[in-house]
Short mmCIF file of the C-alpha atoms (twelve columns), coordinates in Angstrom:
data_MODEL
# 
_entry.id   MODEL 
# 
loop_
_atom_site.group_PDB 
_atom_site.id 
_atom_site.type_symbol 
_atom_site.label_atom_id 
_atom_site.label_alt_id 
_atom_site.label_comp_id 
_atom_site.label_asym_id 
_atom_site.label_seq_id 
_atom_site.Cartn_x 
_atom_site.Cartn_y 
_atom_site.Cartn_z 
_atom_site.pdbx_PDB_model_num 
ATOM 1   C CA . MET A 1   -14.711 18.626  -1.259  1 
ATOM 2   C CA . LYS A 2   -17.343 16.975  -3.408  1 
ATOM 3   C CA . ASN A 3   -16.486 16.322  -7.030  1 
ATOM 4   C CA . THR A 4   -19.656 16.733  -9.065  1 
ATOM 5   C CA . PHE A 5   -17.961 15.733  -12.327 1 
ATOM 6   C CA . ALA A 6   -16.803 12.244  -11.343 1 
ATOM 7   C CA . SER A 7   -18.862 9.374   -12.628 1 
ATOM 8   C CA . PRO A 8   -20.107 6.704   -10.206 1 
ATOM 9   C CA . ARG A 9   -18.094 4.278   -12.350 1 
ATOM 10  C CA . VAL A 10  -14.911 6.158   -11.471 1 
ATOM 11  C CA . ASP A 11  -15.715 5.746   -7.771  1 
ATOM 12  C CA . LEU A 12  -16.415 2.043   -8.325  1 
ATOM 13  C CA . GLY A 13  -13.112 1.707   -10.190 1 
ATOM 14  C CA . LEU A 14  -11.175 3.428   -7.399  1 
ATOM 15  C CA . PHE A 15  -12.862 1.214   -4.811  1 
ATOM 16  C CA . PHE A 16  -11.970 -1.887  -6.843  1 
ATOM 17  C CA . LEU A 17  -8.362  -0.674  -7.177  1 
ATOM 18  C CA . ARG A 18  -8.141  0.040   -3.423  1 
ATOM 19  C CA . LEU A 19  -9.661  -3.290  -2.454  1 
ATOM 20  C CA . THR A 20  -7.772  -5.589  -4.816  1 
ATOM 21  C CA . GLY A 21  -4.386  -3.868  -4.561  1 
ATOM 22  C CA . SER A 22  -4.558  -3.744  -0.775  1 
ATOM 23  C CA . LEU A 23  -5.700  -7.350  -0.422  1 
ATOM 24  C CA . LEU A 24  -2.895  -8.541  -2.709  1 
ATOM 25  C CA . LEU A 25  -0.277  -6.596  -0.759  1 
ATOM 26  C CA . LEU A 26  -1.695  -7.733  2.572   1 
ATOM 27  C CA . TYR A 27  -1.962  -11.408 1.583   1 
ATOM 28  C CA . VAL A 28  1.324   -11.776 -0.304  1 
ATOM 29  C CA . HIS A 29  3.604   -9.585  1.838   1 
ATOM 30  C CA . GLY A 30  1.936   -8.208  4.982   1 
ATOM 31  C CA . LEU A 31  0.395   -11.253 6.639   1 
ATOM 32  C CA . PRO A 32  3.437   -13.521 6.144   1 
ATOM 33  C CA . LYS A 33  5.625   -10.901 7.822   1 
ATOM 34  C CA . VAL A 34  3.234   -10.627 10.779  1 
ATOM 35  C CA . LEU A 35  2.598   -14.362 11.139  1 
ATOM 36  C CA . HIS A 36  6.273   -15.336 10.811  1 
ATOM 37  C CA . PHE A 37  7.825   -12.322 12.532  1 
ATOM 38  C CA . SER A 38  10.784  -14.132 14.133  1 
ATOM 39  C CA . GLU A 39  11.698  -15.883 10.916  1 
ATOM 40  C CA . GLU A 40  11.349  -12.650 8.942   1 
ATOM 41  C CA . LEU A 41  13.809  -10.954 11.312  1 
ATOM 42  C CA . THR A 42  16.474  -13.393 10.161  1 
ATOM 43  C CA . ARG A 43  15.603  -13.123 6.447   1 
ATOM 44  C CA . ILE A 44  14.797  -9.475  5.809   1 
ATOM 45  C CA . GLU A 45  17.218  -7.544  3.664   1 
ATOM 46  C CA . ASP A 46  18.782  -4.513  5.327   1 
ATOM 47  C CA . PRO A 47  19.973  -2.311  2.449   1 
ATOM 48  C CA . PHE A 48  20.817  0.718   4.598   1 
ATOM 49  C CA . GLY A 49  22.393  -1.078  7.580   1 
ATOM 50  C CA . PHE A 50  19.751  -0.031  10.133  1 
ATOM 51  C CA . GLY A 51  19.308  -3.561  11.481  1 
ATOM 52  C CA . PRO A 52  16.545  -6.120  11.011  1 
ATOM 53  C CA . TRP A 53  14.075  -4.522  13.461  1 
ATOM 54  C CA . ALA A 54  14.370  -1.101  11.854  1 
ATOM 55  C CA . SER A 55  13.827  -2.681  8.446   1 
ATOM 56  C CA . LEU A 56  11.000  -5.071  9.349   1 
ATOM 57  C CA . ILE A 57  8.775   -2.774  11.422  1 
ATOM 58  C CA . PRO A 58  8.301   -0.163  8.645   1 
ATOM 59  C CA . ALA A 59  7.711   -2.984  6.153   1 
ATOM 60  C CA . ILE A 60  5.002   -4.473  8.382   1 
ATOM 61  C CA . PHE A 61  3.409   -1.057  8.859   1 
ATOM 62  C CA . ALA A 62  3.409   -0.439  5.109   1 
ATOM 63  C CA . GLU A 63  2.335   -3.928  4.050   1 
ATOM 64  C CA . ALA A 64  -0.093  -4.945  6.831   1 
ATOM 65  C CA . ILE A 65  -1.490  -1.771  8.460   1 
ATOM 66  C CA . CYS A 66  -1.638  0.737   5.596   1 
ATOM 67  C CA . PRO A 67  -3.656  -1.587  3.307   1 
ATOM 68  C CA . LEU A 68  -6.398  -1.705  5.959   1 
ATOM 69  C CA . PHE A 69  -6.645  2.095   5.924   1 
ATOM 70  C CA . ILE A 70  -6.719  2.082   2.131   1 
ATOM 71  C CA . ILE A 71  -9.462  -0.562  1.949   1 
ATOM 72  C CA . ALA A 72  -11.554 1.509   4.350   1 
ATOM 73  C CA . GLY A 73  -10.776 4.670   2.416   1 
ATOM 74  C CA . VAL A 74  -9.425  6.419   5.502   1 
ATOM 75  C CA . TYR A 75  -6.398  8.673   4.923   1 
ATOM 76  C CA . THR A 76  -5.871  6.851   1.637   1 
ATOM 77  C CA . ARG A 77  -3.311  9.208   0.128   1 
ATOM 78  C CA . LEU A 78  -1.306  9.305   3.346   1 
ATOM 79  C CA . ALA A 79  -1.486  5.503   3.739   1 
ATOM 80  C CA . CYS A 80  -0.111  5.040   0.214   1 
ATOM 81  C CA . LEU A 81  3.124   6.897   1.002   1 
ATOM 82  C CA . PRO A 82  4.763   4.227   3.237   1 
ATOM 83  C CA . ILE A 83  3.793   1.551   0.718   1 
ATOM 84  C CA . ILE A 84  5.349   3.525   -2.128  1 
ATOM 85  C CA . ALA A 85  8.501   4.089   -0.063  1 
ATOM 86  C CA . VAL A 86  8.878   0.396   0.832   1 
ATOM 87  C CA . LEU A 87  8.245   -0.658  -2.769  1 
ATOM 88  C CA . LEU A 88  10.814  1.821   -4.089  1 
ATOM 89  C CA . VAL A 89  13.400  0.581   -1.591  1 
ATOM 90  C CA . ALA A 90  12.620  -3.030  -2.523  1 
ATOM 91  C CA . MET A 91  12.767  -2.437  -6.265  1 
ATOM 92  C CA . LEU A 92  15.667  0.025   -6.441  1 
ATOM 93  C CA . ALA A 93  17.890  -0.785  -3.440  1 
ATOM 94  C CA . VAL A 94  17.234  -4.422  -2.524  1 
ATOM 95  C CA . HIS A 95  16.590  -5.912  -5.981  1 
ATOM 96  C CA . PRO A 96  18.189  -3.535  -8.503  1 
ATOM 97  C CA . ASP A 97  19.334  -6.456  -10.657 1 
ATOM 98  C CA . TRP A 98  15.808  -7.781  -11.215 1 
ATOM 99  C CA . SER A 99  14.471  -7.581  -14.733 1 
ATOM 100 C CA . ILE A 100 11.032  -6.104  -15.384 1 
ATOM 101 C CA . ALA A 101 9.685   -9.667  -15.608 1 
ATOM 102 C CA . GLU A 102 11.170  -10.658 -12.235 1 
ATOM 103 C CA . GLY A 103 9.932   -7.513  -10.517 1 
ATOM 104 C CA . GLN A 104 6.612   -7.121  -12.296 1 
ATOM 105 C CA . PHE A 105 4.506   -7.695  -9.148  1 
ATOM 106 C CA . GLY A 106 6.387   -4.973  -7.287  1 
ATOM 107 C CA . TRP A 107 6.155   -2.553  -10.201 1 
ATOM 108 C CA . LEU A 108 2.421   -3.204  -10.591 1 
ATOM 109 C CA . LEU A 109 1.874   -2.589  -6.876  1 
ATOM 110 C CA . LEU A 110 3.874   0.620   -7.212  1 
ATOM 111 C CA . ILE A 111 1.642   1.700   -10.110 1 
ATOM 112 C CA . ILE A 112 -1.537  0.878   -8.151  1 
ATOM 113 C CA . PHE A 113 -0.576  2.712   -4.972  1 
ATOM 114 C CA . THR A 114 0.946   5.694   -6.783  1 
ATOM 115 C CA . THR A 115 -2.304  6.017   -8.736  1 
ATOM 116 C CA . LEU A 116 -4.288  5.950   -5.486  1 
ATOM 117 C CA . ALA A 117 -1.935  8.509   -3.925  1 
ATOM 118 C CA . LEU A 118 -2.614  10.811  -6.868  1 
ATOM 119 C CA . THR A 119 -6.381  10.263  -7.141  1 
ATOM 120 C CA . GLY A 120 -7.455  9.634   -3.573  1 
ATOM 121 C CA . ALA A 121 -10.031 7.088   -2.495  1 
ATOM 122 C CA . GLY A 122 -13.061 8.282   -4.429  1 
ATOM 123 C CA . GLN A 123 -16.519 8.668   -2.903  1 
ATOM 124 C CA . TRP A 124 -16.917 5.079   -1.671  1 
ATOM 125 C CA . ARG A 125 -15.016 5.353   1.591   1 
ATOM 126 C CA . LEU A 126 -15.660 5.347   5.328   1 
ATOM 127 C CA . GLN A 127 -14.016 8.731   5.773   1 
ATOM 128 C CA . HIS A 128 -16.559 10.224  3.353   1 
ATOM 129 C CA . LYS A 129 -19.434 8.832   5.407   1 
ATOM 130 C CA . ALA A 130 -17.954 10.140  8.659   1 
ATOM 131 C CA . THR A 131 -17.316 13.652  7.348   1 
ATOM 132 C CA . GLU A 132 -20.736 13.735  5.708   1 
ATOM 133 C CA . LYS A 133 -22.405 12.761  8.991   1 
ATOM 134 C CA . PHE A 134 -20.650 15.390  11.090  1 
ATOM 135 C CA . ALA A 135 -20.504 18.203  8.517   1 
# 
């Protein structure tokens, strides 16, 4: 559905939010988990007692795979959901004793990806180009 009321600046802002938020999440959390998988298996917190594999695989999916979908603007709202879930678990179950200052990066990421889940990707996305081409 095409939104005729949205300004091109809004689409630019959503693209900037998608790109920067996803790159930060990917660089700070996703890539280290992928590149140091064996080490991460020994360090990852397991707040629900599922085991390290069952905790690490969803975290890698949310922090390394989902940001790529969001950058491309493909299934953006859907790709935000695992990220939001992992961030909520991290902030509320794993680190509930953190102050706002200690957890500010996590809370800011939660704000970014919740905003994108609510707004969608905007018009600057690959999915828009694909649906426009085949419509």
